[in-house]
Short mmCIF file of C-alpha atoms and ligand atoms in Angstrom, two decimals:
data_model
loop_
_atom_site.label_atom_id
_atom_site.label_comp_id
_atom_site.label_asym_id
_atom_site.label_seq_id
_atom_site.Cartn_x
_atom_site.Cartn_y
_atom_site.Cartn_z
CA UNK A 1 95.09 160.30 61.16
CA UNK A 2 93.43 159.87 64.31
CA UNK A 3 94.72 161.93 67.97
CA UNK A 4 94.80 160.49 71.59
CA UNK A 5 94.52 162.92 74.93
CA UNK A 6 98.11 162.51 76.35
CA UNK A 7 95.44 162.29 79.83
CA UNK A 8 93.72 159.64 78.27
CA UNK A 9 90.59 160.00 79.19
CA UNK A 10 89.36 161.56 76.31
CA UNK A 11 88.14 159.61 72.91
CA UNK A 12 90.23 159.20 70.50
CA UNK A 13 89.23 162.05 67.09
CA UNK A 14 90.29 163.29 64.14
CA UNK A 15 92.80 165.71 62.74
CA UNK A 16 89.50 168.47 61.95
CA UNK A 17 88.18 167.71 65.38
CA UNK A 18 91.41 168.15 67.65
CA UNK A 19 91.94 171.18 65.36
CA UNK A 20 88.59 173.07 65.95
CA UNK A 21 88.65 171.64 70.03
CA UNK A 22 92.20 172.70 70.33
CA UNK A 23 92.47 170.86 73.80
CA UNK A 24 90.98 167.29 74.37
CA UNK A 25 87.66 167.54 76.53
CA UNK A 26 89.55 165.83 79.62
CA UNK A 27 92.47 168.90 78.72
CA UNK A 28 94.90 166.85 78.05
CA UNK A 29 97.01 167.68 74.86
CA UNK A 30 96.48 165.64 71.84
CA UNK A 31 98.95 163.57 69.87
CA UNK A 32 99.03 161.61 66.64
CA UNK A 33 97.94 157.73 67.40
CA UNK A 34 101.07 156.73 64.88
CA UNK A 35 104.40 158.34 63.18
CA UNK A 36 105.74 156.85 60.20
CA UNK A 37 108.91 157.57 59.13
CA UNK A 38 109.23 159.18 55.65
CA UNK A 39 111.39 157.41 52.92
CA UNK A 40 115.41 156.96 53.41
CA UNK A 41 115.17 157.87 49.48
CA UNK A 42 113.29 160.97 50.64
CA UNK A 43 115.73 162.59 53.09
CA UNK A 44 119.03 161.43 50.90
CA UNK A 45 117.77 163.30 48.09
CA UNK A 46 115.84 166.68 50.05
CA UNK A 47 117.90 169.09 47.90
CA UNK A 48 115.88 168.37 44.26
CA UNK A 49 112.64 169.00 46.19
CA UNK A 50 111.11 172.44 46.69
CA UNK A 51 109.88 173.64 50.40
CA UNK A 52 106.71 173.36 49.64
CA UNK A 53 107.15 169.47 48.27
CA UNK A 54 108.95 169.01 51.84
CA UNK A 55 106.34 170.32 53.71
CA UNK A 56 103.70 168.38 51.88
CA UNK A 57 105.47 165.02 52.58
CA UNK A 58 106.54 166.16 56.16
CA UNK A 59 102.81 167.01 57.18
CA UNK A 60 100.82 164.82 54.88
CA UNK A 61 100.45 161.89 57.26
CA UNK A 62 99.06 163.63 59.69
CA UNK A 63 96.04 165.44 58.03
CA UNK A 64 95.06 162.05 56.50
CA UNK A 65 92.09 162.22 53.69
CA UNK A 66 90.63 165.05 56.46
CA UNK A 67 92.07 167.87 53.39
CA UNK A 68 92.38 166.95 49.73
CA UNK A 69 95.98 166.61 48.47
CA UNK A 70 95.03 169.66 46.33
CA UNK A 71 93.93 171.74 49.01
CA UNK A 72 96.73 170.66 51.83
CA UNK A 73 99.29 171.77 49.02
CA UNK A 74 97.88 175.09 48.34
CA UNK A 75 97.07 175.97 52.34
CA UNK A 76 100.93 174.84 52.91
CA UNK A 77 101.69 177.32 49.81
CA UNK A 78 99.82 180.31 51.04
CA UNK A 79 101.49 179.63 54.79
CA UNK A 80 104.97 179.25 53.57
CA UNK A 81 105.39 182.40 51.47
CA UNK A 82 108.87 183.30 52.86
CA UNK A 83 112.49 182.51 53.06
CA UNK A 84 114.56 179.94 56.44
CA UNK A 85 117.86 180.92 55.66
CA UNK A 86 120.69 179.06 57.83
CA UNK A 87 123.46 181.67 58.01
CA UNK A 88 126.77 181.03 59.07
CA UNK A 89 128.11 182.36 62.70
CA UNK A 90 130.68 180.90 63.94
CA UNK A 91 132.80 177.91 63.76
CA UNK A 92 130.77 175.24 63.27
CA UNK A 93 127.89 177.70 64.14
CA UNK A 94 125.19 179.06 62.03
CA UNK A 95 121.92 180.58 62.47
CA UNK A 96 118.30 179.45 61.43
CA UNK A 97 116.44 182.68 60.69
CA UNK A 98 112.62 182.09 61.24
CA UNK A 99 111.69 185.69 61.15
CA UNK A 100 111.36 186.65 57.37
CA UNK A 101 107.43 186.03 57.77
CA UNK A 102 104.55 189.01 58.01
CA UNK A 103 104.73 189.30 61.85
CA UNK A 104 108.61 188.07 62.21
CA UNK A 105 108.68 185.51 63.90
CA UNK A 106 108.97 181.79 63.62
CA UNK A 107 104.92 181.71 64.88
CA UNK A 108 104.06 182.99 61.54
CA UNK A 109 104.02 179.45 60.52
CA UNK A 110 102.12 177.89 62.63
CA UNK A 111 99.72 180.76 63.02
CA UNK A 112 98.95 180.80 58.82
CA UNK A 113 98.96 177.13 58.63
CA UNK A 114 96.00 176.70 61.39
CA UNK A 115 94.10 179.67 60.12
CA UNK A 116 94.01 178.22 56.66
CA UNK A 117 92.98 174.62 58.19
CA UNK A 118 90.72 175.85 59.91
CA UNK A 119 89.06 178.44 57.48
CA UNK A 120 88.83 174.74 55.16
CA UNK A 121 86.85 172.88 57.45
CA UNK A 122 84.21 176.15 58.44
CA UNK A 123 84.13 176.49 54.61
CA UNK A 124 83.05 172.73 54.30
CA UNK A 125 80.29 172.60 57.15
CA UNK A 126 76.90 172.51 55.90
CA UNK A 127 75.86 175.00 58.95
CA UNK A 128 78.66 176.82 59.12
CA UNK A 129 78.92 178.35 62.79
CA UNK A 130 81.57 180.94 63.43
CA UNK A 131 84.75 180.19 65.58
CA UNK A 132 85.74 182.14 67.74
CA UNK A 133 89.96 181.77 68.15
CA UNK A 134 90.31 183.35 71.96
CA UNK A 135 94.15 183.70 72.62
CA UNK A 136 96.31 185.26 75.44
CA UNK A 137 99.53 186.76 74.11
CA UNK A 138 102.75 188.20 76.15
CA UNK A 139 103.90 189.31 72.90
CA UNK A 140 104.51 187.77 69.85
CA UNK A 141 101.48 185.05 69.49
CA UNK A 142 99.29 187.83 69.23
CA UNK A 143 100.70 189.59 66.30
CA UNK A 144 101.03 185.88 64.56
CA UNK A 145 97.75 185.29 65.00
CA UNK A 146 96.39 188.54 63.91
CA UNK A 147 97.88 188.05 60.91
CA UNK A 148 98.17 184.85 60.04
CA UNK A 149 93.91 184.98 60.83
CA UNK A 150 93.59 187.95 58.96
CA UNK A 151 90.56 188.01 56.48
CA UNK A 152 90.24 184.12 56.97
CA UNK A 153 86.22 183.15 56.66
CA UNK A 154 84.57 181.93 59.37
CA UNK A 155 86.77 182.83 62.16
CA UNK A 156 86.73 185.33 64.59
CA UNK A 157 89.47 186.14 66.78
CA UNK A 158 89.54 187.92 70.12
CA UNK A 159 93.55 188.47 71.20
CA UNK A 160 94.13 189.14 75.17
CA UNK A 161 97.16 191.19 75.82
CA UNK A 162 98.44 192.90 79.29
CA UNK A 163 98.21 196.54 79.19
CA UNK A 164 101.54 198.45 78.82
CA UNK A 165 103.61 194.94 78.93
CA UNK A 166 103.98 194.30 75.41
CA UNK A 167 106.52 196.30 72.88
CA UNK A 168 105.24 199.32 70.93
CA UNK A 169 105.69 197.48 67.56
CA UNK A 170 103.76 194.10 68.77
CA UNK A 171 101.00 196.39 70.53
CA UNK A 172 100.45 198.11 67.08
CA UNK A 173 100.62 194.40 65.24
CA UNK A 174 97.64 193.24 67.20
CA UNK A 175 95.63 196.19 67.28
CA UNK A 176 95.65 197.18 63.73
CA UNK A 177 94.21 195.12 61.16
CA UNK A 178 90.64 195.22 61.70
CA UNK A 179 88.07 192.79 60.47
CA UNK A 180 87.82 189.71 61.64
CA UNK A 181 90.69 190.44 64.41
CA UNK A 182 89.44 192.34 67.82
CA UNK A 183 92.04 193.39 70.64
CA UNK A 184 91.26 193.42 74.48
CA UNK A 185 93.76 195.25 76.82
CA UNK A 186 93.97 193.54 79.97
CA UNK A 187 94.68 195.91 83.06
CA UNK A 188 97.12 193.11 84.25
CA UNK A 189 99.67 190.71 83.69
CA UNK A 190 99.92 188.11 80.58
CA UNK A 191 99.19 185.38 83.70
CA UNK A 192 96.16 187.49 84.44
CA UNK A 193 95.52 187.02 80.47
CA UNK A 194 96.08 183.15 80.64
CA UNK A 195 93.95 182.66 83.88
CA UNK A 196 90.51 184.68 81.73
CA UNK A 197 91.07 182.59 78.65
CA UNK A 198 91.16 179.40 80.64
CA UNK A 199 88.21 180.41 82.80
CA UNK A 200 86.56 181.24 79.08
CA UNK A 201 87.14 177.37 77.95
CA UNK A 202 85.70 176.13 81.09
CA UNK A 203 82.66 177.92 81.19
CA UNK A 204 79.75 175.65 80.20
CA UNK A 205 77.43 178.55 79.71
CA UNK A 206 79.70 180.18 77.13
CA UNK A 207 80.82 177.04 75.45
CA UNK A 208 77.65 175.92 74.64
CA UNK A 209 76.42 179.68 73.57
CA UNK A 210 79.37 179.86 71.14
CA UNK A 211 82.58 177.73 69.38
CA UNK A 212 86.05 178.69 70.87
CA UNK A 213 89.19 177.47 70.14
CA UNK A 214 92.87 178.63 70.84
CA UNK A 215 95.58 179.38 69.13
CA UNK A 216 98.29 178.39 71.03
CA UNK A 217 101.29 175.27 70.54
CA UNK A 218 98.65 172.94 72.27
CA UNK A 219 96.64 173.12 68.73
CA UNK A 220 98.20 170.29 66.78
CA UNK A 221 97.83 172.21 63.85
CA UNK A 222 99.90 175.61 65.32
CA UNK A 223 102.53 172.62 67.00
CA UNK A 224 102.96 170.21 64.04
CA UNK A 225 103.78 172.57 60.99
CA UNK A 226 106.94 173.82 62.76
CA UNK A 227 108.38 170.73 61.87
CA UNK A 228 108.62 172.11 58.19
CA UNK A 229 112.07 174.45 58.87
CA UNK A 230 113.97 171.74 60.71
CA UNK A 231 113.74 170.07 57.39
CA UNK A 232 114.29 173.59 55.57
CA UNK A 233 117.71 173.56 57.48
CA UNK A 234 118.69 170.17 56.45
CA UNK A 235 118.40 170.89 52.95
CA UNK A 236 120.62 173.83 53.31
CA UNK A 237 123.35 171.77 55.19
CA UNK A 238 126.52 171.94 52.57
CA UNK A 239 128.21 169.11 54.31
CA UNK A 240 125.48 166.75 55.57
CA UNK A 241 128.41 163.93 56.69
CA UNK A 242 129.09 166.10 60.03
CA UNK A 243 126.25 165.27 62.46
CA UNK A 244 123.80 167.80 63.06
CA UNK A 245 122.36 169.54 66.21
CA UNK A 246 120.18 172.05 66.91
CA UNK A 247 119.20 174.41 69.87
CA UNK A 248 116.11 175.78 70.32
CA UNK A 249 115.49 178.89 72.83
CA UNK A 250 112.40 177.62 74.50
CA UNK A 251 109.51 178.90 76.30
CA UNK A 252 106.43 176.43 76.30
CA UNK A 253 108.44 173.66 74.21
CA UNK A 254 106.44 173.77 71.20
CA UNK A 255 108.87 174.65 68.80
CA UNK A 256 111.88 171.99 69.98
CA UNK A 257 108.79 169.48 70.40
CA UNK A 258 108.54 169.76 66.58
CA UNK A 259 111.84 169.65 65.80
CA UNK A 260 111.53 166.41 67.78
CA UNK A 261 108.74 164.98 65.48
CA UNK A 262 110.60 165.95 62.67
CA UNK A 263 113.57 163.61 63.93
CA UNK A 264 110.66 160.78 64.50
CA UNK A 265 110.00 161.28 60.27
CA UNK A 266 113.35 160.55 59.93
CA UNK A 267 115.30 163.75 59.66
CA UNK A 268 119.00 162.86 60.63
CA UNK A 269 119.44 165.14 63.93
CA UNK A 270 122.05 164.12 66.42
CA UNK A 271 120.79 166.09 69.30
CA UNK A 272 118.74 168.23 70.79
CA UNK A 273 119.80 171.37 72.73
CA UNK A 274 117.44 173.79 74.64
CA UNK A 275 118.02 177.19 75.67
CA UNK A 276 116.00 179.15 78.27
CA UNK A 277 116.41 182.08 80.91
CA UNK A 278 115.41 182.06 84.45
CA UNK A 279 112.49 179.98 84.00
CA UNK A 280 114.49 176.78 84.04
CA UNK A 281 111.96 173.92 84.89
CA UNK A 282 113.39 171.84 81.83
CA UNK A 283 117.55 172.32 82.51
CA UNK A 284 116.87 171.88 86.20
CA UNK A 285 114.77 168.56 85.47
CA UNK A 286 117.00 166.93 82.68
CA UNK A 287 119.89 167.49 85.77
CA UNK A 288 118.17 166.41 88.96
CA UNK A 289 114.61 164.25 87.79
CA UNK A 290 112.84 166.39 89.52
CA UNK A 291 110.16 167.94 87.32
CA UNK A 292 108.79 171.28 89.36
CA UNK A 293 106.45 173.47 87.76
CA UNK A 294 106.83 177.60 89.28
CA UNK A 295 106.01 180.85 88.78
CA UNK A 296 107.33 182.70 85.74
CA UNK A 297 109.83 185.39 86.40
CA UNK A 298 110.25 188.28 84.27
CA UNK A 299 113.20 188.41 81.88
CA UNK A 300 114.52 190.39 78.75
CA UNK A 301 113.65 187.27 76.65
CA UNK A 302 110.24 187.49 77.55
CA UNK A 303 108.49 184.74 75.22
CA UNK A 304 110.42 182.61 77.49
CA UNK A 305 109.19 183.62 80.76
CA UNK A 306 106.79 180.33 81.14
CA UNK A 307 106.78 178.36 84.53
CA UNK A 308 105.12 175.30 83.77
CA UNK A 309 105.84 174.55 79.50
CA UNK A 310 102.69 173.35 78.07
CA UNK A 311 104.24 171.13 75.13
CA UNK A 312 106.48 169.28 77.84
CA UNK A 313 104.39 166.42 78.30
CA UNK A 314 104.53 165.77 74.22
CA UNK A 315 108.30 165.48 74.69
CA UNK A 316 108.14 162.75 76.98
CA UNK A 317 105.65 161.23 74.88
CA UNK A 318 107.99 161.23 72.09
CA UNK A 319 111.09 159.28 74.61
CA UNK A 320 108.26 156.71 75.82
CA UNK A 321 108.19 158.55 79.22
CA UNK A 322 111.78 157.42 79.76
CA UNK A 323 114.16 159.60 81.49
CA UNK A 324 117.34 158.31 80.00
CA UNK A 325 116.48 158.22 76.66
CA UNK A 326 115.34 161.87 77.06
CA UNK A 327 118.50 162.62 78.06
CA UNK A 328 120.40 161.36 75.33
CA UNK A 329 118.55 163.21 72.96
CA UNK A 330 118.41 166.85 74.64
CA UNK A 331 120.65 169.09 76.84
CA UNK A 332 119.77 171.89 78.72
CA UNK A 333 121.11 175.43 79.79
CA UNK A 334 119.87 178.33 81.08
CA UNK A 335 120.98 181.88 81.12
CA UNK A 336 120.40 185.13 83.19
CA UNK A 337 119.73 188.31 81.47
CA UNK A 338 123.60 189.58 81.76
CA UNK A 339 124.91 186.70 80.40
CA UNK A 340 122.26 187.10 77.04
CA UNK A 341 123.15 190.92 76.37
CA UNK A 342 127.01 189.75 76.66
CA UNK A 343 125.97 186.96 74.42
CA UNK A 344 124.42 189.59 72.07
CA UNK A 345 127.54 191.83 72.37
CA UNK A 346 129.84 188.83 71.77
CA UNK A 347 128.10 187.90 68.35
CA UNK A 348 127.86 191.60 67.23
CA UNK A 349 131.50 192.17 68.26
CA UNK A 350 133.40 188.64 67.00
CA UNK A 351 130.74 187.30 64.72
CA UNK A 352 129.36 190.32 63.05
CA UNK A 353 125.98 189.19 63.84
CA UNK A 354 122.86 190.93 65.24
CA UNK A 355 120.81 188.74 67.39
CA UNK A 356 117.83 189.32 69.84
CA UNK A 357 117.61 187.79 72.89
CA UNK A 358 116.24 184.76 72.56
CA UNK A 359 118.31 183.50 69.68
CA UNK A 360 121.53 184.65 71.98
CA UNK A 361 120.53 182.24 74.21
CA UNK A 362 120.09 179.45 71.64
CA UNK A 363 123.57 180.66 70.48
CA UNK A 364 125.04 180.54 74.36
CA UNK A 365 123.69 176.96 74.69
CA UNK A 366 124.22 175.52 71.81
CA UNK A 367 128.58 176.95 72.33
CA UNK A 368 127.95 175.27 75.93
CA UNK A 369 127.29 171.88 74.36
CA UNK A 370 129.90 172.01 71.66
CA UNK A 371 132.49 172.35 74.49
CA UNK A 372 132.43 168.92 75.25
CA UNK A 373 131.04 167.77 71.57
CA UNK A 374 133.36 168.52 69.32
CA UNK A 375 132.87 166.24 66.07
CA UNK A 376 129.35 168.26 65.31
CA UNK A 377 127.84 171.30 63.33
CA UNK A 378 125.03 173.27 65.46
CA UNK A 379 122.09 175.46 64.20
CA UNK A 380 120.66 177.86 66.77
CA UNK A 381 116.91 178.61 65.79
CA UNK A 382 116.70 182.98 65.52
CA UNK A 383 113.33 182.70 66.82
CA UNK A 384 112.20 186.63 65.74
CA UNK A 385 113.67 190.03 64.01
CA UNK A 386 116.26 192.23 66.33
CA UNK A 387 113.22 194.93 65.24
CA UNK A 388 110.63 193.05 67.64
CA UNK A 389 112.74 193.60 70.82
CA UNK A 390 114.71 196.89 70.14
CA UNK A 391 114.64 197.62 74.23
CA UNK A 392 116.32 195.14 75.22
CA UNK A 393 119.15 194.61 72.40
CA UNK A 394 122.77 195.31 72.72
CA UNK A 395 123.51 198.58 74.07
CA UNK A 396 123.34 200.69 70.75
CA UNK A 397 122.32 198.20 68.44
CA UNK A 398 118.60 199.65 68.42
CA UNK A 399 119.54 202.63 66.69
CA UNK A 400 121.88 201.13 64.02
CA UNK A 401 118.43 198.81 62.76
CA UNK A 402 116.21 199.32 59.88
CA UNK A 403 112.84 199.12 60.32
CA UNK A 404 111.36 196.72 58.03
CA UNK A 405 108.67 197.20 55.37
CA UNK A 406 106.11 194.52 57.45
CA UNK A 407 107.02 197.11 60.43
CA UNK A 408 106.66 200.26 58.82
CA UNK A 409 103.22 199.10 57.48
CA UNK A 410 101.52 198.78 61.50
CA UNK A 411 103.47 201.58 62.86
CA UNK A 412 101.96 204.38 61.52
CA UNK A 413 98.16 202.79 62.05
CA UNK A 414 95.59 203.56 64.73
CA UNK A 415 95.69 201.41 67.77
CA UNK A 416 92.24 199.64 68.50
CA UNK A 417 91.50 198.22 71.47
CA UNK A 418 88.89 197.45 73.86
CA UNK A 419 90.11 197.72 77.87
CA UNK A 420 88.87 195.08 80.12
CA UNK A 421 89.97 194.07 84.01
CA UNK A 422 88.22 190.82 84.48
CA UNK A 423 86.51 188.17 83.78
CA UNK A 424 82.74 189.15 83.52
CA UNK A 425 83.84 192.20 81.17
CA UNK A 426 85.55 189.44 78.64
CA UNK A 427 82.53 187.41 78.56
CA UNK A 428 79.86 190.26 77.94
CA UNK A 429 82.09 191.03 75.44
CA UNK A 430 82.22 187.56 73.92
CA UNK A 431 78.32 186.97 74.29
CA UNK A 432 77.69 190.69 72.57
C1 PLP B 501 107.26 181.98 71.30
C2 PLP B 501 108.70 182.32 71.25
C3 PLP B 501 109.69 181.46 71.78
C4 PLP B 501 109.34 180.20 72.52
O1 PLP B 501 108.84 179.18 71.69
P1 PLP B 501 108.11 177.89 72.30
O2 PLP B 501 107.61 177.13 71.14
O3 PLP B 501 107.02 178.40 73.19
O4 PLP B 501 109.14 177.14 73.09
C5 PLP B 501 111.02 181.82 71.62
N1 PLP B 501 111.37 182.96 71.00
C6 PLP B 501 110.46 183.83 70.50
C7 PLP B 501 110.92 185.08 69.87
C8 PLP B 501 109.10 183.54 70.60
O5 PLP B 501 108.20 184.40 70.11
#
């Protein structure tokens, strides 16, 4: 399979190449050049095939002959070595849990799957060079990554994370494993982060001294494999006659983007439903066609707090750039951080249900849209573990929580990190 820079100025490359590049050289995003839909025999019949068969069919296409058929299947094995269960909520409500992985949330998947693909290709160079993964994290990318990188040949990976801004338990899942994973503590904010790791791709000095790459839902092969639990939840469906939506708390658009690709395969979803907090570019736009880009703000659903969504420009891609159609195929709501804790109350009070903030949102939206929709079954995407955000849960809830064993097994570790406050320090450190 071949990728085009949604810029298009860029040549066109393959899956290994827009993997190790991560961005096109004209920095536009890439996307696949076709999308076949997989057999109607295929989707009719998901329930006699095994996750890992799914995920092989749902993901084949687009690795091509680039990975062996024997080596694709065991990569997707080794990334998919936990449970999606879709638990019911509410009426017509349930919940898909995507935070059974290592680190606990749903980027475990893409994080393992792009380590592994790209720990193949190093492993098939003849001159194998290092690459070096350089990725800013607010929070939960950088635990992913750390872990889903961990021990993986060939790769080096340098994680960016605002001093004193991230939870205890993430801190400690980013600055704990060792080896091949190093930790820089940014005296600043995650934007402050973002701004050094772009200024790192951009420098020709450094660029040519060394390979970089990111890790972020640009890299097709971080974006693409999230497609695999939309399918995960379809299988689970007991009555798959009621059409099916789902809504997906959203922060750069990565996630919902693959949900959308999934549909493009042929996966029978209705709708599409986003959820978000204050930073509300997407609602806003879907209501007035006005696309405008700000600042983030600062909320308690903090892997949400992006301004300008990187992924957005593969969702129009996938509606042909067309307004309307977009529309029919995703709603949009947005919620401050009062209405998500009474959110999280409501489901811990009437639903006997313990959600975070982000998946309360996904909850609030997705009863928002079923308002006015009444002939359809919902699944809210639980984007991480209650565990990962126990400041900001329902008032009480913290304490009532069991740590689990993947949690217990950072906490108690020593903290390594390197403190840096700009831009010369990260490169020194880069070039050491
Ligand atoms: C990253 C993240 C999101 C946002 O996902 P996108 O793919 O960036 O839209 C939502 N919830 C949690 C818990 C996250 O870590």
């Amino acid at each position: 399979m071949n990728y085009f820079s949604l810029y298009k100025k860029a040549p066109n490359t393959t899956f290994e190449d827009a993997v190790v590049r991560g961005l096109a050289p004209d920095k536009g995003l890439y996307f696949p050049e076709s999308i076949t839909p997989l057999s109607k025999d295929f989707i009719e019949n998901i329930e006699n095939y095994s996750n890992h068969e799914i995920a092989y069919e749902a993901i084949r296409q687009f690795v091509g002959d680039e990975i062996p058929e024997k080596e694709l299947k065991h990569i997707i094995e080794d990334t998919l070595c936990f449970e999606f269960p879709v638990v019911p909520v509410d009426t017509d409500i349930s919940s898909l849990e995507l935070y059974h992985g290592p680190t606990m949330a749903f980027k475990d998947v893409g994080a393992r799957f792009m380590a592994r693909c790209l720990g193949y290709f190093n492993n098939q160079t003849k001159n194998p060079q290092d690459v070096t993964v350089l990725v800013a994290t607010s929070g939960d990318t950088g635990g992913a990554v750390a872990s889903g990188f961990l021990g993986v040949k060939g790769v080096d990976v340098v994680i960016l994370y605002p001093s004193g801004k991230v939870s205890d338990i993430q801190e400690k899942q980013l600055t704990t494993l060792g080896q091949n994973i190093r930790a820089l503590e940014v005296e600043g904010t995650f934007d402050d982060c973002q701004a050094m790791v772009k200024k790192a791709f951009l420098d020709a000095e450094l660029t040519d001294y060394m390979k970089l790459t990111s890790a972020n839902s640009i890299n097709i092969a971080r974006w693409l494999p999230q497609m695999f639990y939309f399918f995960f939840a379809y299988k689970q469906l007991k009555n798959k006659s009621k059409k099916l939506v789902f809504s997906v708390p959203s922060g750069n658009y990565g996630n919902i983007c693959a949900g959308m690709m999934a549909q493009k395969l042929g996966l029978p979803i209705h709708h599409f439903i986003t959820g978000t907090n204050e930073n509300k570019v997407v609602p806003s736009y879907l209501k007035t066609g006005n696309y405008e880009p700000k600042p983030s703000v600062q909320t308690i659903s903090n892997a949400m707090d992006v301004g300008a969504p990187s992924n957005f420009i593969r969702i129009e891609e996938i509606h042909n750039g067309n307004f309307e159609e977009l529309k029919n195929n995703l709603s949009g709501y947005h919620y401050s951080d009062e209405e998500t804790t009474a959110a999280m109350g409501h489901l811990l009070k009437s639903c006997n249900y313990i959600a975070e903030p982000h998946g309360a949102i996904g909850y609030l939206a997705l009863k928002n849209y079923l308002k006015t929709n009444n002939d359809v079954q919902g699944i809210f995407l639980e984007t991480a573990h209650p565990v990962k955000f126990l400041d900001v849960l329902y008032p009480g809830v913290a304490e009532t929580i069991e740590i689990p064993p993947q949690i217990k097994a950072v906490i108690d570790l020593e903290k390594v990190a390197t403190q840096i406050s700009e831009y010369d320090e990260l490169k020194g450190y880069l070039k050491a």
